[in-house]
Short mmCIF file of C-alpha atoms in Angstrom, two decimals:
data_model
loop_
_atom_site.label_atom_id
_atom_site.label_comp_id
_atom_site.label_asym_id
_atom_site.label_seq_id
_atom_site.Cartn_x
_atom_site.Cartn_y
_atom_site.Cartn_z
CA MET D 24 -68.88 -17.99 55.61
CA GLU D 25 -72.58 -17.46 56.24
CA LYS D 26 -73.18 -21.18 55.93
CA GLN D 27 -70.50 -21.87 58.48
CA ARG D 28 -72.19 -19.59 61.01
CA ASN D 29 -75.37 -21.69 60.86
CA ILE D 30 -73.58 -24.02 63.28
CA SER D 31 -72.07 -22.47 66.38
CA GLU D 32 -71.06 -25.73 68.05
CA PHE D 33 -70.47 -29.41 67.38
CA ILE D 34 -71.53 -32.46 69.39
CA LEU D 35 -68.74 -34.97 69.96
CA LEU D 36 -70.05 -38.54 70.13
CA GLY D 37 -66.99 -39.53 72.17
CA LEU D 38 -65.18 -42.80 72.56
CA LEU D 39 -67.86 -44.95 74.22
CA TYR D 40 -71.62 -44.93 74.76
CA ASP D 41 -71.89 -46.99 77.96
CA GLN D 42 -72.06 -44.66 81.00
CA ASN D 43 -70.30 -47.04 83.40
CA MET D 44 -67.47 -47.60 80.95
CA GLN D 45 -67.14 -43.85 80.49
CA ILE D 46 -66.58 -43.38 84.23
CA PHE D 47 -63.97 -46.16 84.21
CA CYS D 48 -62.26 -44.58 81.18
CA CYS D 49 -62.35 -41.17 82.85
CA VAL D 50 -60.36 -42.54 85.81
CA LEU D 51 -58.02 -44.48 83.50
CA PHE D 52 -57.21 -41.58 81.19
CA LEU D 53 -56.93 -39.14 84.08
CA PHE D 54 -54.25 -41.43 85.51
CA CYS D 55 -52.58 -41.61 82.07
CA TYR D 56 -52.62 -37.82 81.71
CA VAL D 57 -51.15 -37.24 85.18
CA ALA D 58 -48.47 -39.88 84.47
CA LEU D 59 -47.76 -38.24 81.12
CA LEU D 60 -47.36 -34.78 82.66
CA ALA D 61 -45.26 -36.07 85.56
CA GLY D 62 -42.99 -38.20 83.36
CA ASN D 63 -42.34 -35.57 80.73
CA LEU D 64 -41.85 -32.81 83.29
CA LEU D 65 -39.43 -35.07 85.16
CA ILE D 66 -37.38 -35.57 81.99
CA LEU D 67 -37.59 -31.90 81.06
CA VAL D 68 -36.44 -30.59 84.44
CA SER D 69 -33.79 -33.30 84.86
CA ILE D 70 -32.21 -32.47 81.50
CA ARG D 71 -32.43 -28.69 81.92
CA CYS D 72 -30.81 -28.86 85.38
CA SER D 73 -27.98 -31.22 84.42
CA PRO D 74 -24.97 -31.17 82.06
CA LEU D 75 -26.93 -33.45 79.71
CA PHE D 76 -28.70 -30.37 78.33
CA HIS D 77 -25.49 -29.51 76.44
CA GLN D 78 -25.50 -32.87 74.66
CA PRO D 79 -27.48 -32.78 71.37
CA MET D 80 -29.42 -36.03 72.01
CA TYR D 81 -30.75 -34.84 75.36
CA TYR D 82 -31.28 -31.31 74.09
CA PHE D 83 -33.66 -32.74 71.46
CA LEU D 84 -35.22 -35.07 74.03
CA SER D 85 -36.08 -32.09 76.26
CA HIS D 86 -37.85 -30.45 73.32
CA LEU D 87 -39.68 -33.70 72.58
CA SER D 88 -40.97 -33.78 76.17
CA SER D 89 -42.15 -30.16 75.89
CA VAL D 90 -44.00 -30.90 72.65
CA ASP D 91 -45.52 -34.08 74.13
CA ILE D 92 -47.04 -32.03 76.97
CA CYS D 93 -48.43 -29.40 74.59
CA TYR D 94 -49.66 -31.98 72.07
CA THR D 95 -51.64 -34.17 74.43
CA SER D 96 -52.97 -31.15 76.36
CA THR D 97 -54.81 -29.97 73.24
CA VAL D 98 -57.04 -33.06 73.41
CA THR D 99 -56.85 -34.98 76.68
CA PRO D 100 -58.22 -32.54 79.33
CA LYS D 101 -61.43 -31.93 77.38
CA PHE D 102 -61.68 -35.62 76.50
CA ILE D 103 -61.49 -36.56 80.20
CA GLY D 104 -64.07 -33.93 81.14
CA ASP D 105 -66.42 -35.07 78.36
CA LEU D 106 -66.40 -38.62 79.71
CA LEU D 107 -68.39 -37.30 82.69
CA ARG D 108 -70.90 -35.41 80.53
CA ARG D 109 -73.95 -36.82 78.78
CA THR D 110 -73.76 -34.22 76.00
CA LYS D 111 -70.27 -33.43 74.75
CA THR D 112 -70.16 -30.12 72.90
CA ILE D 113 -67.39 -27.95 71.50
CA SER D 114 -67.77 -24.50 69.98
CA TYR D 115 -66.97 -23.92 66.32
CA GLY D 116 -63.98 -21.71 67.20
CA ASN D 117 -62.53 -24.19 69.70
CA CYS D 118 -63.02 -27.01 67.20
CA MET D 119 -61.02 -25.17 64.55
CA LEU D 120 -58.36 -24.33 67.15
CA GLN D 121 -58.15 -28.01 68.11
CA VAL D 122 -57.73 -29.05 64.46
CA PHE D 123 -54.83 -26.61 64.14
CA ALA D 124 -53.17 -27.47 67.48
CA VAL D 125 -53.34 -31.26 66.97
CA HIS D 126 -51.67 -31.02 63.57
CA PHE D 127 -49.23 -28.31 64.68
CA PHE D 128 -47.82 -30.09 67.73
CA GLY D 129 -48.20 -33.54 66.16
CA SER D 130 -46.11 -32.59 63.13
CA ILE D 131 -43.50 -30.89 65.33
CA GLU D 132 -43.18 -34.18 67.22
CA VAL D 133 -42.73 -36.03 63.92
CA PHE D 134 -39.98 -33.65 62.82
CA ILE D 135 -38.19 -33.74 66.19
CA LEU D 136 -38.18 -37.55 66.06
CA THR D 137 -36.62 -37.23 62.60
CA VAL D 138 -34.00 -34.81 63.94
CA MET D 139 -33.21 -37.25 66.76
CA ALA D 140 -32.69 -40.03 64.20
CA PHE D 141 -30.34 -37.74 62.26
CA GLU D 142 -28.39 -37.04 65.47
CA ARG D 143 -28.04 -40.77 66.17
CA TYR D 144 -26.91 -41.36 62.57
CA ILE D 145 -24.14 -38.76 62.92
CA ALA D 146 -23.11 -40.06 66.37
CA ILE D 147 -22.79 -43.67 65.21
CA CYS D 148 -21.84 -43.41 61.53
CA GLU D 149 -19.77 -40.20 61.59
CA PRO D 150 -18.36 -40.06 65.14
CA LEU D 151 -15.22 -38.09 64.14
CA HIS D 152 -17.32 -35.28 62.69
CA TYR D 153 -20.04 -35.36 65.39
CA VAL D 154 -18.84 -32.31 67.35
CA ILE D 155 -18.50 -30.22 64.19
CA ILE D 156 -21.82 -31.24 62.63
CA MET D 157 -23.95 -31.22 65.80
CA ASP D 158 -22.77 -27.89 67.21
CA ARG D 159 -25.11 -25.75 69.31
CA THR D 160 -26.08 -23.42 66.49
CA ARG D 161 -27.08 -26.29 64.21
CA CYS D 162 -29.10 -27.91 67.03
CA HIS D 163 -31.04 -24.65 67.49
CA LEU D 164 -31.64 -24.42 63.75
CA LEU D 165 -32.90 -28.01 63.58
CA VAL D 166 -35.42 -27.38 66.38
CA LEU D 167 -36.48 -24.12 64.72
CA ALA D 168 -36.93 -26.01 61.44
CA ALA D 169 -39.15 -28.56 63.24
CA TRP D 170 -41.41 -25.76 64.52
CA ALA D 171 -41.47 -24.09 61.10
CA GLY D 172 -42.35 -27.42 59.50
CA GLY D 173 -45.20 -27.83 61.99
CA ALA D 174 -46.59 -24.45 61.00
CA LEU D 175 -46.26 -25.19 57.27
CA HIS D 176 -48.15 -28.45 57.76
CA SER D 177 -50.91 -27.26 60.10
CA PHE D 178 -51.97 -23.96 58.52
CA PRO D 179 -53.22 -25.62 55.28
CA GLN D 180 -55.19 -28.10 57.43
CA LEU D 181 -56.78 -25.19 59.31
CA LEU D 182 -57.60 -23.31 56.09
CA MET D 183 -59.26 -26.39 54.60
CA ALA D 184 -61.32 -26.90 57.77
CA ILE D 185 -62.38 -23.23 57.99
CA GLN D 186 -63.57 -23.19 54.37
CA LEU D 187 -65.93 -26.14 54.93
CA PRO D 188 -69.60 -25.11 55.09
CA PHE D 189 -71.52 -26.58 58.07
CA CYS D 190 -75.25 -26.13 57.79
CA GLY D 191 -76.83 -29.46 58.74
CA PRO D 192 -75.78 -32.28 61.10
CA ASN D 193 -73.29 -31.24 63.76
CA GLU D 194 -72.45 -34.61 65.35
CA ILE D 195 -68.78 -35.59 65.03
CA ASN D 196 -68.09 -39.29 65.53
CA HIS D 197 -64.88 -38.78 67.49
CA TYR D 198 -63.66 -37.60 70.89
CA PHE D 199 -61.92 -34.52 69.44
CA CYS D 200 -62.18 -32.39 66.30
CA ASN D 201 -60.28 -34.37 63.70
CA ILE D 202 -60.26 -33.41 60.05
CA PHE D 203 -61.79 -36.57 58.52
CA PRO D 204 -64.85 -36.68 60.86
CA LEU D 205 -65.36 -32.98 60.10
CA LEU D 206 -65.47 -33.74 56.38
CA LYS D 207 -68.38 -36.14 56.96
CA VAL D 208 -70.62 -33.43 58.51
CA ALA D 209 -69.83 -30.70 55.98
CA CYS D 210 -72.74 -29.90 53.67
CA THR D 211 -70.76 -30.04 50.44
CA ASP D 212 -68.79 -32.51 48.36
CA THR D 213 -65.54 -32.99 50.29
CA TYR D 214 -63.80 -35.47 48.01
CA ILE D 215 -61.17 -33.00 46.75
CA THR D 216 -60.61 -31.65 50.25
CA GLY D 217 -60.15 -35.20 51.53
CA ILE D 218 -57.56 -35.91 48.83
CA LEU D 219 -55.69 -32.72 49.81
CA VAL D 220 -55.73 -33.75 53.47
CA VAL D 221 -54.33 -37.18 52.58
CA ALA D 222 -51.72 -35.56 50.34
CA ASN D 223 -50.68 -33.25 53.19
CA SER D 224 -50.85 -35.42 56.32
CA GLY D 225 -50.23 -38.72 54.57
CA THR D 226 -47.17 -37.45 52.74
CA VAL D 227 -45.66 -36.00 55.92
CA ALA D 228 -46.26 -39.27 57.81
CA LEU D 229 -45.01 -41.52 55.01
CA VAL D 230 -41.92 -39.51 54.01
CA THR D 231 -40.72 -39.01 57.58
CA PHE D 232 -41.36 -42.67 58.40
CA VAL D 233 -39.36 -43.80 55.36
CA VAL D 234 -36.52 -41.42 56.30
CA LEU D 235 -36.55 -42.74 59.86
CA PHE D 236 -36.69 -46.37 58.73
CA VAL D 237 -33.80 -45.96 56.27
CA SER D 238 -31.68 -44.05 58.79
CA TYR D 239 -32.08 -46.73 61.45
CA VAL D 240 -31.35 -49.51 58.95
CA ILE D 241 -28.10 -47.73 58.02
CA ILE D 242 -27.28 -47.24 61.71
CA LEU D 243 -27.89 -50.90 62.57
CA PHE D 244 -25.91 -52.01 59.52
CA SER D 245 -22.94 -49.83 60.50
CA LEU D 246 -22.84 -51.30 64.03
CA ARG D 247 -21.07 -54.37 62.65
CA HIS D 248 -17.82 -52.42 62.78
CA HIS D 249 -18.23 -51.31 66.40
CA SER D 250 -17.04 -53.02 69.56
CA ALA D 251 -19.43 -55.12 71.66
CA GLU D 252 -19.76 -52.31 74.22
CA GLY D 253 -20.35 -49.74 71.46
CA ARG D 254 -23.02 -51.94 69.88
CA ARG D 255 -24.75 -52.42 73.23
CA LYS D 256 -24.87 -48.69 73.96
CA ALA D 257 -25.98 -47.77 70.43
CA LEU D 258 -28.67 -50.46 70.38
CA SER D 259 -29.96 -49.22 73.75
CA THR D 260 -30.52 -45.65 72.55
CA CYS D 261 -31.65 -46.61 69.04
CA GLY D 262 -34.01 -49.24 70.49
CA SER D 263 -35.71 -46.52 72.52
CA HIS D 264 -36.09 -44.31 69.46
CA ILE D 265 -37.45 -47.13 67.30
CA THR D 266 -40.03 -48.04 69.96
CA VAL D 267 -41.27 -44.43 70.16
CA VAL D 268 -41.40 -44.12 66.37
CA SER D 269 -43.41 -47.36 66.08
CA LEU D 270 -45.94 -46.29 68.72
CA PHE D 271 -46.48 -42.91 67.08
CA PHE D 272 -46.21 -43.62 63.35
CA GLY D 273 -48.07 -46.93 63.15
CA PRO D 274 -51.50 -45.54 64.12
CA SER D 275 -50.83 -42.20 62.36
CA ILE D 276 -50.11 -43.88 59.03
CA PHE D 277 -53.22 -46.08 59.39
CA VAL D 278 -55.44 -43.02 59.94
CA TYR D 279 -53.97 -40.55 57.43
CA LEU D 280 -52.41 -42.62 54.64
CA ARG D 281 -55.54 -44.04 53.05
CA PRO D 282 -58.61 -42.83 51.09
CA PRO D 283 -60.42 -40.01 52.94
CA THR D 284 -62.92 -41.94 55.01
CA THR D 285 -63.54 -42.81 58.65
CA PHE D 286 -63.73 -46.11 60.53
CA PRO D 287 -64.88 -46.84 64.10
CA GLU D 288 -61.34 -48.06 64.86
CA ASP D 289 -59.94 -44.58 64.14
CA LYS D 290 -60.82 -43.44 67.66
CA ILE D 291 -58.89 -46.33 69.20
CA PHE D 292 -55.85 -45.69 66.99
CA ALA D 293 -56.02 -41.98 67.83
CA LEU D 294 -55.55 -42.86 71.51
CA PHE D 295 -52.09 -44.21 70.67
CA TYR D 296 -50.71 -41.04 69.09
CA THR D 297 -52.53 -38.53 71.33
CA ILE D 298 -52.19 -40.20 74.76
CA PHE D 299 -50.33 -43.52 74.93
CA ALA D 300 -47.20 -42.63 72.90
CA PRO D 301 -46.56 -39.34 74.79
CA MET D 302 -47.19 -41.17 78.08
CA PHE D 303 -44.74 -44.01 77.35
CA ASN D 304 -42.00 -41.76 75.92
CA PRO D 305 -40.54 -40.92 79.37
CA LEU D 306 -40.47 -44.59 80.38
CA ILE D 307 -38.95 -45.69 77.08
CA TYR D 308 -36.22 -43.05 77.17
CA THR D 309 -35.28 -43.50 80.84
CA LEU D 310 -35.57 -47.20 81.70
CA ARG D 311 -32.86 -48.22 79.21
CA ASN D 312 -30.74 -45.07 79.49
CA THR D 313 -28.08 -45.10 82.21
CA GLU D 314 -27.06 -41.47 81.67
CA MET D 315 -30.65 -40.28 81.96
CA LYS D 316 -31.29 -42.27 85.14
CA SER D 317 -28.05 -40.98 86.65
CA ALA D 318 -28.88 -37.37 85.83
CA MET D 319 -32.39 -37.71 87.27
CA SER D 320 -31.11 -39.21 90.53
CA LYS D 321 -28.45 -36.48 90.90
CA VAL D 322 -30.80 -33.59 90.18
CA TRP D 323 -33.61 -34.77 92.42
CA CYS D 324 -31.36 -36.03 95.22
CA GLN D 325 -29.59 -32.67 95.27
CA THR D 326 -32.95 -30.90 95.33
CA LEU D 327 -34.21 -32.99 98.22
CA PHE D 328 -30.92 -32.58 100.10
CA SER D 329 -31.01 -28.82 99.59
CA ASN D 330 -34.61 -28.59 100.79
CA ASN D 331 -33.86 -30.68 103.89
CA LYS D 332 -30.84 -28.55 104.65
CA ASN D 333 -32.86 -25.34 104.32
CA ASN D 334 -35.55 -26.74 106.57
CA GLU D 335 -32.97 -27.66 109.22
CA GLU D 336 -31.41 -24.20 109.09
CA THR D 337 -34.82 -22.59 109.40
CA TYR D 338 -35.71 -24.81 112.36
CA ASN D 339 -32.40 -24.09 114.10
#
């Protein structure tokens, strides 16, 4: 512990070194973050204020939007602010907190995506038992299990990071505190720790991806027995899920399912699962979803109508 206290802060090298490009990226990612917050809040409020909240698929989608907001907010605000600074520092305590939060909310998102695939499997492959299997109590338990799984995954990551001694270089070649860049600046042999990180994060990413892949293959295979309209509707919702899973899992597997080392490309891939995937989720889930678009228009049209009516009554 005494060795760890030799370093009170870390210097983040960031995404880019060119000052003009950093200003451009600051504006770009600020726009992305605002769009991400607006899109996910729009979905969250629209579902909570409509009858869709009582349907399992949209109940899970509302939780996914909540987790997206929390997940990206652990990294993006500081990342945007750092783009305007010449020296990008983060305290030791905040760095450890960021390591925990990124893995905590990231793994919850992984598990909720898995739960959503399970819900689609039941809806399409076991439609007669859907109401019994996906009752409200079981939906609550599945979400609770996702949060518990996030805690079980992230606490070992935090413990491994806290036990690393930092007594020399404090420059992290990343735009946030990620576990592999931290291993490179620790003043001890981190090979075993790196293997444990791969075993933890890599196993979670690989196992959940395989489960998701197999479930969607079974779903698509079972659609042969559905009507044309049923196939169209199922493909619309499953297509959205598959797109989200690809955006999130592709970069995650590249970063975590390999020998414990770092590459310059890691920072670019990290943008996909920390910013781009959460930003595109609202678009992916609404543009091809008639029920979602209908609920959003009803909720927000009623809100605007109510506000206009109140304003007119106040004026009169």
